[in-house]
Each structure stands twice: as C-alpha cells, then as structure tokens.
CSV table of N, CA and C in Angstrom, one decimal:
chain,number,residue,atom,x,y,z
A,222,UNK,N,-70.7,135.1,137.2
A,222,UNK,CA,-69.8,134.0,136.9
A,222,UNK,C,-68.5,134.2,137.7
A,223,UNK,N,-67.8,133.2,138.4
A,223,UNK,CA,-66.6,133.6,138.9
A,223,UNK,C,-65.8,131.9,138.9
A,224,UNK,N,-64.4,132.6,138.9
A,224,UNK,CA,-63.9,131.3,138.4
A,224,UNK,C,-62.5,131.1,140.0
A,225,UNK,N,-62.6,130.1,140.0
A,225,UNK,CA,-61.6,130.1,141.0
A,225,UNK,C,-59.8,129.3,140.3
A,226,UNK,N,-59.3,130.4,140.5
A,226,UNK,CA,-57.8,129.1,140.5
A,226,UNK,C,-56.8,129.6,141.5
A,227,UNK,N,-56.0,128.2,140.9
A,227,UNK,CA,-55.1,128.0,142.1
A,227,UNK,C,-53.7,128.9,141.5
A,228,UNK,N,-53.1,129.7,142.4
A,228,UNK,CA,-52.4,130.7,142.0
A,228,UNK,C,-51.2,130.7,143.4
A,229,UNK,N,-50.0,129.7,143.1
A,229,UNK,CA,-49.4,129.7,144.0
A,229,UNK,C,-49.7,128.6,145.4
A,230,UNK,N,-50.2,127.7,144.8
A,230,UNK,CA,-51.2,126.8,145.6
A,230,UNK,C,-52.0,127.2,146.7
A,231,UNK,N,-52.7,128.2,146.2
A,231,UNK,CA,-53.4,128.7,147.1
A,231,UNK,C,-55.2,129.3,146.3
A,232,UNK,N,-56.4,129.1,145.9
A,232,UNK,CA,-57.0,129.2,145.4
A,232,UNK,C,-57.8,130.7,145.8
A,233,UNK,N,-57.9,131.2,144.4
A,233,UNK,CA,-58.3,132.5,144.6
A,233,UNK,C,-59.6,132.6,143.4
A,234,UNK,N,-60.6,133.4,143.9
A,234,UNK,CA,-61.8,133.3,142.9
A,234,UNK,C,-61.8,135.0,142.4
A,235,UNK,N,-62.0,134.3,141.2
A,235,UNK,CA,-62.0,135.9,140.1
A,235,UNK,C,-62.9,135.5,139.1
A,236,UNK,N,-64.0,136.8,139.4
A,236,UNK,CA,-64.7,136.5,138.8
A,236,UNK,C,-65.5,137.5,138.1
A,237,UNK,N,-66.4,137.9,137.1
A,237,UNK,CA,-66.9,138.8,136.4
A,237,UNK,C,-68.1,139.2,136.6
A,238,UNK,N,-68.7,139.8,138.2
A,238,UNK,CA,-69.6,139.7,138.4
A,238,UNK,C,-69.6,140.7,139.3
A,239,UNK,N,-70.6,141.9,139.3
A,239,UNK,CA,-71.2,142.4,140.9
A,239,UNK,C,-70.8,144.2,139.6
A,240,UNK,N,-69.7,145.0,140.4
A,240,UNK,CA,-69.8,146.5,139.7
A,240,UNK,C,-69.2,146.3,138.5
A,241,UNK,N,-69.3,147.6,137.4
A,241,UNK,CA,-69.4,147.2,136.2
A,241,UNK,C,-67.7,148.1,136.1
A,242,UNK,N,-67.6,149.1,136.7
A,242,UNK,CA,-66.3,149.6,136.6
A,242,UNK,C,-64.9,148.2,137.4
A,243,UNK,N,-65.1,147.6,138.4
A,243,UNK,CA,-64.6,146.5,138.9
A,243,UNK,C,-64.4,145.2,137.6
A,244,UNK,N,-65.3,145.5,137.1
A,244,UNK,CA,-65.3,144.1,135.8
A,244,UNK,C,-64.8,144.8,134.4
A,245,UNK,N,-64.5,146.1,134.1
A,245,UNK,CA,-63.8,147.0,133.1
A,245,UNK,C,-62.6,147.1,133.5
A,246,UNK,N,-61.9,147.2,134.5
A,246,UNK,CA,-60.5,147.0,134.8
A,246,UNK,C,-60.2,146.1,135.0
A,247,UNK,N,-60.5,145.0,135.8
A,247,UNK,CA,-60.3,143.8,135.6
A,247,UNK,C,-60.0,143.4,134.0
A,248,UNK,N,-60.6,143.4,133.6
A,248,UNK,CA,-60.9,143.0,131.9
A,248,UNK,C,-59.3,144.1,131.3
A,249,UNK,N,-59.6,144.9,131.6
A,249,UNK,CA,-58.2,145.9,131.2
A,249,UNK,C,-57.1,145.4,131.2
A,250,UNK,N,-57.0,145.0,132.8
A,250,UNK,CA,-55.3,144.3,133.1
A,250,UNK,C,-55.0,142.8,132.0
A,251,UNK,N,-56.4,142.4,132.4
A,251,UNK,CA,-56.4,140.9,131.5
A,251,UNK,C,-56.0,141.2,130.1
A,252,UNK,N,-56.4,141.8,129.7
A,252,UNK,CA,-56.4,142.3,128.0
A,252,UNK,C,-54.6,142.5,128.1
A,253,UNK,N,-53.9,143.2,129.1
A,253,UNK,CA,-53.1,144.5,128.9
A,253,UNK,C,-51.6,143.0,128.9
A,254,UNK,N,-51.8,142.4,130.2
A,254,UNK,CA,-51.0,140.7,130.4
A,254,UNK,C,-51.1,140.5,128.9
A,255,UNK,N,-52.2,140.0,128.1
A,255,UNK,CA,-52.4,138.9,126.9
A,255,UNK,C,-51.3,140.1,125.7
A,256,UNK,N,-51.9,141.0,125.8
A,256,UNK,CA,-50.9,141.9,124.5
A,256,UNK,C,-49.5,142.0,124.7
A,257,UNK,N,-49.2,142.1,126.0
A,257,UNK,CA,-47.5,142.2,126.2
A,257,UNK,C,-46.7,140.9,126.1
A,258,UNK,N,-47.5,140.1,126.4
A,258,UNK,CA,-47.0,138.3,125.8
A,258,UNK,C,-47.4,137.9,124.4
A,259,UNK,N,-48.0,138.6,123.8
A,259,UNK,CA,-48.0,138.5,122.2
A,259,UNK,C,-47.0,139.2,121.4
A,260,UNK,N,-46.7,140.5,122.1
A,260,UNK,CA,-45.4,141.3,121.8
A,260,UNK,C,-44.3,140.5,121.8
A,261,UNK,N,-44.5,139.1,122.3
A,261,UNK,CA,-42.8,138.5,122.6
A,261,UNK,C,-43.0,137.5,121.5
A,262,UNK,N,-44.8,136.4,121.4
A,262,UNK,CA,-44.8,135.4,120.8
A,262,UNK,C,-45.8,135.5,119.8
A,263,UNK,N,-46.7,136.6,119.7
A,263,UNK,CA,-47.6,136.7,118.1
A,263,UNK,C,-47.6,138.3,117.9
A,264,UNK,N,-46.8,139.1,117.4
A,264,UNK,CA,-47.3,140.1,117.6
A,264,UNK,C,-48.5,140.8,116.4
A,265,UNK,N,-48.5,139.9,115.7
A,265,UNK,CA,-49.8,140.5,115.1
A,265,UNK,C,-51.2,140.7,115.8
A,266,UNK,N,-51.2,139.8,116.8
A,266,UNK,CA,-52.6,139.4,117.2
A,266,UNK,C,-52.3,140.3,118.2
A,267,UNK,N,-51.5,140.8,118.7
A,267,UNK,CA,-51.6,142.2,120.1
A,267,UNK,C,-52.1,143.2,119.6
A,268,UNK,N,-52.1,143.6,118.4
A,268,UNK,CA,-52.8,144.8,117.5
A,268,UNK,C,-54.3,144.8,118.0
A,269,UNK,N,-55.1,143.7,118.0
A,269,UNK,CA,-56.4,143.3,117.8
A,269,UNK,C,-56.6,143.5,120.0
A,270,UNK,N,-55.4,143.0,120.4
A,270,UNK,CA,-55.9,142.8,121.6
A,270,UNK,C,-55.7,144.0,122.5
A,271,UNK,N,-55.0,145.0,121.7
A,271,UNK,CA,-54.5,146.8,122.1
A,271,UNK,C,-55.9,147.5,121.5
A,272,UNK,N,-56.7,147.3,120.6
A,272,UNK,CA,-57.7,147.5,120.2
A,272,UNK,C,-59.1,147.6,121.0
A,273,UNK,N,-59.0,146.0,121.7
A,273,UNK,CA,-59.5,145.3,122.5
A,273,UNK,C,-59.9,146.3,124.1
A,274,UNK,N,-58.5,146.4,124.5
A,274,UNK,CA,-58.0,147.2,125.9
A,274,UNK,C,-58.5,148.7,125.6
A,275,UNK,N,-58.3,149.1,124.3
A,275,UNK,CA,-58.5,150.6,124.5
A,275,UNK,C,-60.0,150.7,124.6
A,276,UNK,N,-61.3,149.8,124.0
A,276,UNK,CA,-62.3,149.6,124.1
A,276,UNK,C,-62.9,149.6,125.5
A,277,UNK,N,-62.3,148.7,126.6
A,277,UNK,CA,-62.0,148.6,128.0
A,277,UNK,C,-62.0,149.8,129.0
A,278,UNK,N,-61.0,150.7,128.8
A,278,UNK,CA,-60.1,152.0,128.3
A,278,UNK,C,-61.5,152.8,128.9
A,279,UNK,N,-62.0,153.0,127.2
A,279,UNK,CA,-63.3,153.9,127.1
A,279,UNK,C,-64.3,153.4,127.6
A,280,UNK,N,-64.6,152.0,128.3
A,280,UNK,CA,-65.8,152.0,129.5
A,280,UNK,C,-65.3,152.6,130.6
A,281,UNK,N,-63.8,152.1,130.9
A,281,UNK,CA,-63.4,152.9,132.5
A,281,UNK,C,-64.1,154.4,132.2
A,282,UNK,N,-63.6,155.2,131.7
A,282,UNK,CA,-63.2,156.4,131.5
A,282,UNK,C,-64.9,157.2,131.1
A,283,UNK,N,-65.8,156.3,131.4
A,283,UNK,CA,-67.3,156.9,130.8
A,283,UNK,C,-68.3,156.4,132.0
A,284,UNK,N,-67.6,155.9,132.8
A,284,UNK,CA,-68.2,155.4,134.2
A,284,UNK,C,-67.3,155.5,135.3
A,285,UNK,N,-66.2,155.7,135.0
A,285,UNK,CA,-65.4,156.4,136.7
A,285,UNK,C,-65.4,157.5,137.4
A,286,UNK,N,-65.7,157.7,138.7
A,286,UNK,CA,-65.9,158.3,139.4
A,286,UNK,C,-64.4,159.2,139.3
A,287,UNK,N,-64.0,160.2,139.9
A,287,UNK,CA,-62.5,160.4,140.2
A,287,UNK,C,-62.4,159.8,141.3
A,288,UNK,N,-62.8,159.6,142.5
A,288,UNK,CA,-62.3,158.9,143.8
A,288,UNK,C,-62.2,157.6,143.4
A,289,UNK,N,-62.4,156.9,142.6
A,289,UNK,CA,-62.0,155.2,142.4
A,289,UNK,C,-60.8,155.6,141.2
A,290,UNK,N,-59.8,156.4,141.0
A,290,UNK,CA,-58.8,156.0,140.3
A,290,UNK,C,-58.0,155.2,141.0
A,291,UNK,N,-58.0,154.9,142.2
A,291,UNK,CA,-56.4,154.3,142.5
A,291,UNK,C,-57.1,153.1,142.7
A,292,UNK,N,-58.1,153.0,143.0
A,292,UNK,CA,-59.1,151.1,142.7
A,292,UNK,C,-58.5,151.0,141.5
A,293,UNK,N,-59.4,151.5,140.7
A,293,UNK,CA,-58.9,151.1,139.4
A,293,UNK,C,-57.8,150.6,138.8
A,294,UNK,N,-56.7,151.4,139.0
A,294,UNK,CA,-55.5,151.1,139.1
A,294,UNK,C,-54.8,149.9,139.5
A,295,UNK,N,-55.5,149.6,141.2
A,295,UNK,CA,-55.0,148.6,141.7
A,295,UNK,C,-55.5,147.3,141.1
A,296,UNK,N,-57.1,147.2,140.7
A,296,UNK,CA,-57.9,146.0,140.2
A,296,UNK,C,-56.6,145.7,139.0
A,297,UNK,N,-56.9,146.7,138.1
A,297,UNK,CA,-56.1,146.3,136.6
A,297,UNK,C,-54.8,145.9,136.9
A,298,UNK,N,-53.8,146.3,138.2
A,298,UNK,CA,-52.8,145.9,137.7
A,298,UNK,C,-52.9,144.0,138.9
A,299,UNK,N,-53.8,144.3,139.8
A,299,UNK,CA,-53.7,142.7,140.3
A,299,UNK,C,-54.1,141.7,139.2
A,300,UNK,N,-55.4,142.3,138.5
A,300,UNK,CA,-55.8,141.4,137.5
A,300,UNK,C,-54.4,141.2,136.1
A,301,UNK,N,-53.7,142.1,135.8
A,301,UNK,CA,-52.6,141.8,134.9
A,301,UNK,C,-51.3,140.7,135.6
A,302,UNK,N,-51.4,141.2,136.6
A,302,UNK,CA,-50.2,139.9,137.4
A,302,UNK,C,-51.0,138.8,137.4
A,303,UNK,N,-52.3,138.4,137.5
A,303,UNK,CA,-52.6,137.1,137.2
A,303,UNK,C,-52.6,136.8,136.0
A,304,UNK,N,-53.1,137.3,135.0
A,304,UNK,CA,-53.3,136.8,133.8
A,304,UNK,C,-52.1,136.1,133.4
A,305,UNK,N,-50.6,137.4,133.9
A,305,UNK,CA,-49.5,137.2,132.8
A,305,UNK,C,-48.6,135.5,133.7
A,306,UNK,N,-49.2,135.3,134.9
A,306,UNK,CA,-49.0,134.5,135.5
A,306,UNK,C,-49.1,133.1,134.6
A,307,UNK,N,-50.5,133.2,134.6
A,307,UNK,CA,-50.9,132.0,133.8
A,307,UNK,C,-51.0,131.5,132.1
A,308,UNK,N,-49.8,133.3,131.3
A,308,UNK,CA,-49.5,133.1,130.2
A,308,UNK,C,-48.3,132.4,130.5
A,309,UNK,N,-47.8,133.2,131.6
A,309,UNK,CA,-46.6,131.8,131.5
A,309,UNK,C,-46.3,130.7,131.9
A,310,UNK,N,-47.2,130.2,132.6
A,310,UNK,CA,-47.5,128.8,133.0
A,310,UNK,C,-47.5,128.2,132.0
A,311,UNK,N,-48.7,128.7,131.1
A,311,UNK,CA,-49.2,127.6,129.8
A,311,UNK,C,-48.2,127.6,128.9
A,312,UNK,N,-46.6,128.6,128.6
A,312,UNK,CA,-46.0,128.6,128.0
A,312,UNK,C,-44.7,128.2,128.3
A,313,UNK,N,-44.9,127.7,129.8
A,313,UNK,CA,-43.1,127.7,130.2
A,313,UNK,C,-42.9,126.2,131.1
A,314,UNK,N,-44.1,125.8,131.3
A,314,UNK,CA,-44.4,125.2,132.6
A,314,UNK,C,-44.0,123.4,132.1
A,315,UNK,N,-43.2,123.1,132.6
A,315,UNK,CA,-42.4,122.0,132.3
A,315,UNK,C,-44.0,120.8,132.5
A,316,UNK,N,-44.3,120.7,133.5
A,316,UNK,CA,-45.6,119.8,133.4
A,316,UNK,C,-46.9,120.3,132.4
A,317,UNK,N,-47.1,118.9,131.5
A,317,UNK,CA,-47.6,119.5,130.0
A,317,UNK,C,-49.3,119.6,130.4
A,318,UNK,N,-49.6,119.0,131.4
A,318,UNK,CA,-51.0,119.1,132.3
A,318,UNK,C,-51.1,120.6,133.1
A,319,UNK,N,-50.0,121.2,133.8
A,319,UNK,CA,-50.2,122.4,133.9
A,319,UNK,C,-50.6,123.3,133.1
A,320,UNK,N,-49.6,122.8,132.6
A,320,UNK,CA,-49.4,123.7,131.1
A,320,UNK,C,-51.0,124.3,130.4
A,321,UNK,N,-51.4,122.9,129.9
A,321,UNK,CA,-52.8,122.8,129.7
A,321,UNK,C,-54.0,123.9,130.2
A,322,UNK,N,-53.8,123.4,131.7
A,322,UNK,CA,-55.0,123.9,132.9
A,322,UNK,C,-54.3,125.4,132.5
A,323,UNK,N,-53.4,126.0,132.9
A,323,UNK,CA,-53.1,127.5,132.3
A,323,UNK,C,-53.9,128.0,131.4
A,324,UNK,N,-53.2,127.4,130.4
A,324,UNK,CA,-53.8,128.1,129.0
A,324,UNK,C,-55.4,127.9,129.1
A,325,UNK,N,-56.0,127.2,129.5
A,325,UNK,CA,-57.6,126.8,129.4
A,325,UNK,C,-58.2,127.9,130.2
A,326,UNK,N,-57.7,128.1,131.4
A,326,UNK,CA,-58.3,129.2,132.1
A,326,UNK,C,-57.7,130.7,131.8
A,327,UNK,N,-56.2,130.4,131.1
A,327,UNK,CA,-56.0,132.0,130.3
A,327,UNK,C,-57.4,132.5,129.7
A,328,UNK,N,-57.4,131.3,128.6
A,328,UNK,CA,-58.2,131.6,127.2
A,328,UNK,C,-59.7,132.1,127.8
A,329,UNK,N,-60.0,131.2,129.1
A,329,UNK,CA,-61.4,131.7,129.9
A,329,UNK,C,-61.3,132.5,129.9
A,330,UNK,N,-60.6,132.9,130.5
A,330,UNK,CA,-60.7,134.6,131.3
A,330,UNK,C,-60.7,135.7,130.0
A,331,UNK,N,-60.3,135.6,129.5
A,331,UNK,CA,-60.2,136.3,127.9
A,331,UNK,C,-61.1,136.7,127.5
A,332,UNK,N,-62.3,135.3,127.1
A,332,UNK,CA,-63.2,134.8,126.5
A,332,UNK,C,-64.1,135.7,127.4
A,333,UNK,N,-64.2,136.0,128.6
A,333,UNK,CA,-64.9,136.5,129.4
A,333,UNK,C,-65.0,138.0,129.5
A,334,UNK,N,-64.0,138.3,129.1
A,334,UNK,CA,-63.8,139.4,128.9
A,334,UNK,C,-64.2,140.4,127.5
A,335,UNK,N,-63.8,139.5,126.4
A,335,UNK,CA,-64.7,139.7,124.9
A,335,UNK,C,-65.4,139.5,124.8
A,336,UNK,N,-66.6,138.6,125.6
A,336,UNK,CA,-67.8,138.3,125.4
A,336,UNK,C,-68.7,140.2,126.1
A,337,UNK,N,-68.3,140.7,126.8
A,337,UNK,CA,-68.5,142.3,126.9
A,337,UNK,C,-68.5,142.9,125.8
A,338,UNK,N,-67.7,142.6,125.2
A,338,UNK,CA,-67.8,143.6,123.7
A,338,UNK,C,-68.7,143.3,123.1
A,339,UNK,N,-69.8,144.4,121.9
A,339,UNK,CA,-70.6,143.8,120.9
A,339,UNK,C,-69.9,143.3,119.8
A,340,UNK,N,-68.8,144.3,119.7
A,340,UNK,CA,-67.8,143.8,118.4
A,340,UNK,C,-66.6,144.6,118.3
C-alpha cells in the first residue's frame, strides 16, 4: 500500500510496503510526530501512543542489522518531519479543507501503522 501526498506542493509517495525494518521506523517516526503533538494537545492519549512506538522500538531492535543504524535513523526521523507536518496542517491550517485532507491522511498513516500491531 503506498499513499502519495502533496508535501510542499510537491507530491511524494510513502508508503508501507517492500522491507520490514524500513516499514518499523517509518512507523516509529510516525508514532514518535503523533506523541509529541499530543504532549501539547491530548496528553493522555500520548501514553497509549509512547506504548505504541516502544512496540515499534522492539521490532527495530529484533531485526536490525548494525550497518542499517544510520538508515534507520534517517527513515524515522524523515518519516517524523512528515507526520508532524501534517499534525500541523490539520491543526493550524487556516483553510478548513486543508485542514481536513491533513488530518485524514495523519489519521491514515497512523491507522497504518497500528494496523502492524496484534494488540
């Protein structure tokens, strides 16, 4: 599955598909964006989503090679600069249709990423 958006008017596809360590930090950064924007506006629900990431965490850390640490690194934190992008779009973003398309594809991406967990 891969989802494309437009990030700076410019369309980039991210998607959850192909190595399983590449879709565990990905998923990491995403998780890691949603908790530190809950720290400002739910912070109950970052508990659940720090929970979430550490789960994340312990797939990196049970399938990483040592020569892919600085991938790693790099995926989780490109994937966290988008995520927290599009927390603040859906949160700040004077057009209420932006606004929208944000949060819809925040929640995707999310959703994509919990759907990996059994529980």
């Amino acid at each position: 599955m891969a989802l494309s958006l437009p990030l700076s008017g410019q369309t980039q596809t991210v998607g959850l598909s192909g190595d399983p360590l590449r879709i565990f930090a990905t998923c990491t950064g995403r998780l890691s964006a949603l908790m530190e924007f809950q720290w400002m506006f739910d912070g109950p629900l970052s508990e659940q989503t720090e929970a979430e990431r550490a789960r994340m965490i312990d797939l990196i850390d049970a399938i990483m090679p040592p020569e892919k640490g600085r991938d790693v690194l790099a995926w989780r934190i490109n994937a966290k600069y988008a995520q927290s992008r599009l927390l603040t779009r859906a949160r700040f973003a004077s057009d209420s249709h932006d606004a929208t398309w944000a949060a819809e594809q925040s929640e995707r991406m999310i959703s994509e990423c919990r759907a990996l967990m059994l529980s």
